mmCIF file of C-alpha atoms in Angstrom:
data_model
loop_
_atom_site.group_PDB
_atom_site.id
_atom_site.type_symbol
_atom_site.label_atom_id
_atom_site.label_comp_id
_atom_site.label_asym_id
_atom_site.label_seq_id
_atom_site.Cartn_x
_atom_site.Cartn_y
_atom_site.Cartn_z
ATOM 1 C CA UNK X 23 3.361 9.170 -5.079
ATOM 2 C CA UNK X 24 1.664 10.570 -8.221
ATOM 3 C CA UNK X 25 -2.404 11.573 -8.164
ATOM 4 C CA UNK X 26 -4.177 8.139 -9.069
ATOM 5 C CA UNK X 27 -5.201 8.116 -12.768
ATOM 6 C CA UNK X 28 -8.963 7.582 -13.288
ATOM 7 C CA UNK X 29 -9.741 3.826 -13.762
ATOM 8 C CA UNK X 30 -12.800 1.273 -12.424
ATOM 9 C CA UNK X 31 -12.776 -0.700 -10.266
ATOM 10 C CA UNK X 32 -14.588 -4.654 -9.993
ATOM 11 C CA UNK X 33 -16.667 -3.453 -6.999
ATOM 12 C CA UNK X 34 -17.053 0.442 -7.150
ATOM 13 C CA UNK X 35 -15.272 3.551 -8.784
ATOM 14 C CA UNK X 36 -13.222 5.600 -7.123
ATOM 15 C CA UNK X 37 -11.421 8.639 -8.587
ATOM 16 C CA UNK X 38 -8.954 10.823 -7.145
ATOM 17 C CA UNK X 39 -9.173 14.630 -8.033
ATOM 18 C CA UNK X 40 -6.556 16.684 -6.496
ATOM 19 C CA UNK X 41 -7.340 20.007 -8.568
ATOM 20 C CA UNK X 42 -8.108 23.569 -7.518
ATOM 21 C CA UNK X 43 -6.820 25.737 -4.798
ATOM 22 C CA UNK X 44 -10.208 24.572 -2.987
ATOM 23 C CA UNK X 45 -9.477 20.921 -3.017
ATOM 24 C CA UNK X 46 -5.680 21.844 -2.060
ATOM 25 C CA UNK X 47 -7.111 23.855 0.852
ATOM 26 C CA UNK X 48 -9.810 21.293 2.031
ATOM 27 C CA UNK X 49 -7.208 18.254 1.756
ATOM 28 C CA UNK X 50 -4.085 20.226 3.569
ATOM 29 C CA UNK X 51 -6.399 20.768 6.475
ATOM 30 C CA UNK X 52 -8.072 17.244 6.282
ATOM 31 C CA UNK X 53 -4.404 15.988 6.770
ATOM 32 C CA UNK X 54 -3.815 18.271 9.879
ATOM 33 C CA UNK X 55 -6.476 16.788 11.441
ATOM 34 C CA UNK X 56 -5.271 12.988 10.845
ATOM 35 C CA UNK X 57 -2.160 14.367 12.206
ATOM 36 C CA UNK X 58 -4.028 15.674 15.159
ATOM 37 C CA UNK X 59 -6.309 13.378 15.957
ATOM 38 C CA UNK X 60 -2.881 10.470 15.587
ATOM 39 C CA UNK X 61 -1.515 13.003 18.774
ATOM 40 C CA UNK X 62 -4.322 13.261 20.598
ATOM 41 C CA UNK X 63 -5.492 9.422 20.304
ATOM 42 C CA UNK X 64 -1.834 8.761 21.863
ATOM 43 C CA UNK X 65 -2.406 11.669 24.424
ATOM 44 C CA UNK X 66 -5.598 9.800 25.798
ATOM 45 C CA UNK X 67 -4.271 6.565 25.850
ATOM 46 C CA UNK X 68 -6.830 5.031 23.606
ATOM 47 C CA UNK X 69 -3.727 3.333 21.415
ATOM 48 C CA UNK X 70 -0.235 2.400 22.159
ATOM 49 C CA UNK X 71 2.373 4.186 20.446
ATOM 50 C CA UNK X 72 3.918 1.679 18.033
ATOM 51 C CA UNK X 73 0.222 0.013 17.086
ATOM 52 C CA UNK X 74 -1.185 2.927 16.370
ATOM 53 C CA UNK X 75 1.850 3.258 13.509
ATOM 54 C CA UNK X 76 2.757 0.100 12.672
ATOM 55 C CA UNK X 77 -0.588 -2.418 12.757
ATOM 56 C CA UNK X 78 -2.573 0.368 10.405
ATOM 57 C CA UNK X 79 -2.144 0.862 6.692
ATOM 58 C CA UNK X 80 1.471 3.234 6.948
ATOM 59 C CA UNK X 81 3.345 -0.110 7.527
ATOM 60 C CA UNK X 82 2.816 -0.661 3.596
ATOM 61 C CA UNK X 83 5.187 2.079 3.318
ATOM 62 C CA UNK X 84 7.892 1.851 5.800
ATOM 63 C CA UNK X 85 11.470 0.464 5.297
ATOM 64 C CA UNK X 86 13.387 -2.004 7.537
ATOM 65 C CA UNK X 87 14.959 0.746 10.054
ATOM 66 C CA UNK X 88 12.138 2.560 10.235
ATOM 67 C CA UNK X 89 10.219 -0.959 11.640
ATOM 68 C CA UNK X 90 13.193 -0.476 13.804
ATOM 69 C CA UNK X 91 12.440 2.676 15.270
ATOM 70 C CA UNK X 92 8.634 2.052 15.408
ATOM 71 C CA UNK X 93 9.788 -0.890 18.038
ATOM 72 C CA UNK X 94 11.810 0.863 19.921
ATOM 73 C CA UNK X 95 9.763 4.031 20.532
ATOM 74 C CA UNK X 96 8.504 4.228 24.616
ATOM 75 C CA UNK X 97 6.620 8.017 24.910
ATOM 76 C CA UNK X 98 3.864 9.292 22.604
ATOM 77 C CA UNK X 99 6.064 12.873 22.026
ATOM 78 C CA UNK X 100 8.539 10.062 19.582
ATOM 79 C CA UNK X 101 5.299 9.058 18.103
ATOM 80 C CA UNK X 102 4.149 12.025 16.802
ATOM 81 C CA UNK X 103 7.657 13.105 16.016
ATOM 82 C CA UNK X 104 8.430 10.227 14.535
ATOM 83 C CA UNK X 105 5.346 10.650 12.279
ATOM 84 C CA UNK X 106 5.939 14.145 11.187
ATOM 85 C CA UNK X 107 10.047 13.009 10.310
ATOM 86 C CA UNK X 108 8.205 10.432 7.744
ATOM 87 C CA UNK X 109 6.112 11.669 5.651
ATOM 88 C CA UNK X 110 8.764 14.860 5.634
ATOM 89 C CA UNK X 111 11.148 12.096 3.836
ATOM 90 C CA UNK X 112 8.076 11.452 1.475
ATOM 91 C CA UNK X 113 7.301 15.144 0.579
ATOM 92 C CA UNK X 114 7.949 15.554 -2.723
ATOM 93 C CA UNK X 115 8.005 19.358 -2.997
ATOM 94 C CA UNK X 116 8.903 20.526 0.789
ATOM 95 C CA UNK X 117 9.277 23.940 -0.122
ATOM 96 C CA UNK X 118 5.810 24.097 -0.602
ATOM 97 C CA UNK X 119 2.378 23.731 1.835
ATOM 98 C CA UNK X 120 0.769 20.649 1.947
ATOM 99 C CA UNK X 121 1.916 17.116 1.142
ATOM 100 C CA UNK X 122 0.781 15.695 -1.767
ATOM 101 C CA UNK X 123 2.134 12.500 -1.453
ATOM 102 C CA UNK X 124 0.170 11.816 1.905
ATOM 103 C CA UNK X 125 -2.825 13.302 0.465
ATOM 104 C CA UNK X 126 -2.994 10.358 -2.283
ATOM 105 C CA UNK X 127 -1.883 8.056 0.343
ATOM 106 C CA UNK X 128 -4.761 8.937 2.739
ATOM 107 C CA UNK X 129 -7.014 9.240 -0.486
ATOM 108 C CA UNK X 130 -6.160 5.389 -1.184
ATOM 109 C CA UNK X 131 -6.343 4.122 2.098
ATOM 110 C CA UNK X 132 -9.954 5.542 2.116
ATOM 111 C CA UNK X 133 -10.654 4.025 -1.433
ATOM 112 C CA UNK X 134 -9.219 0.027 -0.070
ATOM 113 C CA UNK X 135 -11.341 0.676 2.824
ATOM 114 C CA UNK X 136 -14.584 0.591 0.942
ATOM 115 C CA UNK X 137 -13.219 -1.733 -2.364
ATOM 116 C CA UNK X 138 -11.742 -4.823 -0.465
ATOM 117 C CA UNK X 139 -12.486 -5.526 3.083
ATOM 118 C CA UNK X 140 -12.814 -8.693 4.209
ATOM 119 C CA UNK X 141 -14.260 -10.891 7.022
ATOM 120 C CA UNK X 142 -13.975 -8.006 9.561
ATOM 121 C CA UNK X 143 -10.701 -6.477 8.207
ATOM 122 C CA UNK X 144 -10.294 -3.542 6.479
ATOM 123 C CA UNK X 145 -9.662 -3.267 2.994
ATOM 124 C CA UNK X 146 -6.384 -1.090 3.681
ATOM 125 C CA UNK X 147 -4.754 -3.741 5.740
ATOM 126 C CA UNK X 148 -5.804 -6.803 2.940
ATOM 127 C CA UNK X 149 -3.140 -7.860 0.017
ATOM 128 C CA UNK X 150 -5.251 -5.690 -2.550
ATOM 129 C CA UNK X 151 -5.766 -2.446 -0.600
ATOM 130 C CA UNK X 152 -2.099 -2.922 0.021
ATOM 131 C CA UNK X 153 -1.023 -2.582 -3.562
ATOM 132 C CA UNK X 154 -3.395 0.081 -4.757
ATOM 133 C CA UNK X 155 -2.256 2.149 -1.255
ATOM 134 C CA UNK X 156 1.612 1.803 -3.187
ATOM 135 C CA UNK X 157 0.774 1.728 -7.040
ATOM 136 C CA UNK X 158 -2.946 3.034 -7.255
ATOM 137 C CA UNK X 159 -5.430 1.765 -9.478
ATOM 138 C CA UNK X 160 -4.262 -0.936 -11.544
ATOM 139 C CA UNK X 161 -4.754 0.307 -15.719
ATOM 140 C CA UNK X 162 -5.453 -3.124 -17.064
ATOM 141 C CA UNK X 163 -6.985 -5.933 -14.762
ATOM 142 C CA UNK X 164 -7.432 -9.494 -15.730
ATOM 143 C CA UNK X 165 -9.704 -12.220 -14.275
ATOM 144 C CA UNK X 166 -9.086 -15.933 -14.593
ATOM 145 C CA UNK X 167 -9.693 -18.963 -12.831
ATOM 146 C CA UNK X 168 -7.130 -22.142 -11.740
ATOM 147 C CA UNK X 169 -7.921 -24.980 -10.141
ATOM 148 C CA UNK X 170 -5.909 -25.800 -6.832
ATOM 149 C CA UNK X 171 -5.504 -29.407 -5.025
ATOM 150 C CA UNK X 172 -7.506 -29.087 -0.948
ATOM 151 C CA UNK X 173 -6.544 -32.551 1.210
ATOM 152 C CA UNK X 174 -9.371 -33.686 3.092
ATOM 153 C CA UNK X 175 -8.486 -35.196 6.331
ATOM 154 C CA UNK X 176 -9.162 -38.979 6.484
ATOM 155 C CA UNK X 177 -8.424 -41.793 9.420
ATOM 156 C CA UNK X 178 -5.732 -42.077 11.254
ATOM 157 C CA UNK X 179 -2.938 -43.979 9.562
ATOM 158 C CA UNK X 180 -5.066 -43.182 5.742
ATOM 159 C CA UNK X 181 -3.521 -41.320 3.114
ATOM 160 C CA UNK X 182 -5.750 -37.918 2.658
ATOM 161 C CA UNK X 183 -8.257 -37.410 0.070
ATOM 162 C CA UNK X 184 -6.924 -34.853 -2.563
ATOM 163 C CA UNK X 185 -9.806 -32.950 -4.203
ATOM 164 C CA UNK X 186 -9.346 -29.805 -6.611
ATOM 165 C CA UNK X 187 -11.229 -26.811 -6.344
ATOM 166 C CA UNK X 188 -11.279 -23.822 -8.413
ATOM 167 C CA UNK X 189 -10.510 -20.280 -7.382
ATOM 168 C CA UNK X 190 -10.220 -16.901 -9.263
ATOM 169 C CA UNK X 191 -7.080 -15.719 -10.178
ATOM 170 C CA UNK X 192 -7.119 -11.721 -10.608
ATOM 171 C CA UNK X 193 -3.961 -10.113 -11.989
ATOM 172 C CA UNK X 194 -2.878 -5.936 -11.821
ATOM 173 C CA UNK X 195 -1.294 -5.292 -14.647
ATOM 174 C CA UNK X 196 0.877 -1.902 -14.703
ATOM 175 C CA UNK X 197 3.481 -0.758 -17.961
ATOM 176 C CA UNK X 198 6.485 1.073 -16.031
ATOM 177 C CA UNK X 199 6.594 3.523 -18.403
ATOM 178 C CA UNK X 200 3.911 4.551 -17.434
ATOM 179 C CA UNK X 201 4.463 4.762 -13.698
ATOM 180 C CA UNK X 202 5.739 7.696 -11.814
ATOM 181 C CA UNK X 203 9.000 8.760 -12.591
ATOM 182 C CA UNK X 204 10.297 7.413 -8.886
ATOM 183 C CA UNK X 205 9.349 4.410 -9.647
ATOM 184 C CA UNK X 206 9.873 3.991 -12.609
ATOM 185 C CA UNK X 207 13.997 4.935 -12.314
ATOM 186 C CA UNK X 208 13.898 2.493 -9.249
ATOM 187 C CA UNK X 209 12.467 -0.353 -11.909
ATOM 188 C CA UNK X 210 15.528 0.425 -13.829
ATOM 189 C CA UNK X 211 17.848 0.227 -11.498
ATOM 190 C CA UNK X 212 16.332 -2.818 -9.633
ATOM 191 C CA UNK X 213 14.803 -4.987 -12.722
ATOM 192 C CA UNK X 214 16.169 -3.629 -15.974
ATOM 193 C CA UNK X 215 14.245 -6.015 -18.261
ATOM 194 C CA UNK X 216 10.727 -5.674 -17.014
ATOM 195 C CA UNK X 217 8.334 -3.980 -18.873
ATOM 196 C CA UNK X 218 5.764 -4.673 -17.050
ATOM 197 C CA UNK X 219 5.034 -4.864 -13.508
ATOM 198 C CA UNK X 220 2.376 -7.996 -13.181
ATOM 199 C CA UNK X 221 0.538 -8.680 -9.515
ATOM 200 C CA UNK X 222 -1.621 -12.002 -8.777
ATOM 201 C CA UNK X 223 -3.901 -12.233 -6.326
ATOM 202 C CA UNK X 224 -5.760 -15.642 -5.139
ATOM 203 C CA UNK X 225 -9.348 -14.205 -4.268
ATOM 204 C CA UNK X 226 -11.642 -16.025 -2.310
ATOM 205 C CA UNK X 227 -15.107 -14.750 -0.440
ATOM 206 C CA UNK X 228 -13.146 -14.484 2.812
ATOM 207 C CA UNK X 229 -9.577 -13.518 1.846
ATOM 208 C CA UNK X 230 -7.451 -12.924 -0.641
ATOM 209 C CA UNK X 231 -3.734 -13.575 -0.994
ATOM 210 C CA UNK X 232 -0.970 -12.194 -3.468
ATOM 211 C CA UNK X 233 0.810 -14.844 -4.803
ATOM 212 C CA UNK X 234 3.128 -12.761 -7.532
ATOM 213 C CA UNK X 235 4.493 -9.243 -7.791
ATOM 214 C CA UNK X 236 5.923 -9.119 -3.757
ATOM 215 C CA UNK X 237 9.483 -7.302 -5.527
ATOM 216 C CA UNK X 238 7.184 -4.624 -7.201
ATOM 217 C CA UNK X 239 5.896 -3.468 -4.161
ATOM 218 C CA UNK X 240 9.027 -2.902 -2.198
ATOM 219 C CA UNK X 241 10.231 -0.874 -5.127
ATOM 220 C CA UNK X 242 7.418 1.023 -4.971
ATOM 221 C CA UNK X 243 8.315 1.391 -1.473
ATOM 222 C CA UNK X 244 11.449 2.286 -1.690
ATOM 223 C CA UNK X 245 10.871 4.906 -4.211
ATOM 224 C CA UNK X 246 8.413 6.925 -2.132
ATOM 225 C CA UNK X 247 11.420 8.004 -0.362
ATOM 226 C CA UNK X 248 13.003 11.120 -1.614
ATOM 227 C CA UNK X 249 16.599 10.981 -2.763
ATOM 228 C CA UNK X 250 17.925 12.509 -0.049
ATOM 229 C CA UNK X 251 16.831 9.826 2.485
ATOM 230 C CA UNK X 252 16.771 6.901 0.541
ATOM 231 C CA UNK X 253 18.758 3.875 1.487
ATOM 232 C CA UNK X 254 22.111 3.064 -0.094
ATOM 233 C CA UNK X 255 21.942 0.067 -2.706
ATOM 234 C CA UNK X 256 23.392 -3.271 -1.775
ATOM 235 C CA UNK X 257 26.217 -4.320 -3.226
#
């Protein structure tokens, strides 16, 4: 996962800066502590072992098998083992401290948090903190509005009453050349033809649903994983 370019955002700006060896130091030891405080939450019992890891914003990133092993872990020493193994398989430079690919992850999943929560759910866990958590801030953004049929219920036996109603339509708009490079090879191997990588979102005041751009973000997903542990392509 590359450092998020700067870019605004509809309701706040957020920009990542991962320069200078005092930043590096500050973020590799803000990451212990997640780490730590993951082990220790286990250790007191305040969370079980697979919610703690799969109900919080790290499901965005996790492939089928490792769902898989999420389910079937029973003691909080596979937990925290577990934890270390993945974001080892996400490390894009493991000969060297820190992880910079969980730093930007951990980075984003504080910038959803504030941008798009909604009704009482954090803005990690909701369709939009979900795709800037796997492909950042989107460079171009586009509002527009459509109107969408609502059936009111009417007596028994009555056909309902169809009204219309009109929502906003808000569309991400990323060019996958300029993506990472790991995403950007798993574009071309997955959907040679696309340019661009377009995601919709229907946003109302209490929730907001993606209705386009589902394929993009299991790419994106996929390619996170270093080459060495990525999954073999279906024939």
């Amino acid at each position: 996962m590359a450092q998020t370019p700067q870019t605004s955002q509809p309701r706040g700006e957020w920009r990542g800066d991962l320069t200078g060896p005092r930043r590096r130091v500050l973020l590799d030891t803000a990451l212990s502590l997640l780490l730590l405080l993951f082990a220790l939450a286990c250790q007191s019992g305040r969370t079980s072992t697979a919610a703690g890891l799969a109900d919080g914003p790290t499901r965005w990133l996790m492939l089928p098998d490792e769902v898989r092993q999420v389910q079937r872990m029973r003691t909080n020493r596979e937990a925290v083992d577990w934890l270390e193994s993945f974001w080892r398989r996400r490390d894009p430079t493991p000969e060297e401290p820190g992880n910079d690919f969980a730093k930007t992850f951990y980075q984003r999943v504080e910038a959803a948090d504030r941008l798009y929560p909604e009704a009482g759910i954090r803005g990690s866990l909701t369709a939009r903190g979900h795709a800037l958590i796997l492909l950042g801030p989107p460079p171009v953004l586009r509002y527009g509005q459509k109107r969408v049929p609502t059936w009111a219920p009417g007596r028994p036996g009555a056909k309902p009453d169809i009204q219309t109603r009109d929502v906003v339509i808000e569309s991400w708009v990323y060019a996958v050349q300029e993506v990472e490079p790991a995403l950007r090879q798993r574009m071309a191997e997955e959907h040679p033809d696309i340019e661009e990588m377009t995601l919709v979102f229907l946003v109302e005041p209490q929730h907001t649903e993606l209705l386009e751009g589902e394929k993009f973000l299991d790419c994106a997903v996929e390619a996170a994983v270093q080459s060495a542990g990525r999954p073999a392509q279906q024939e």
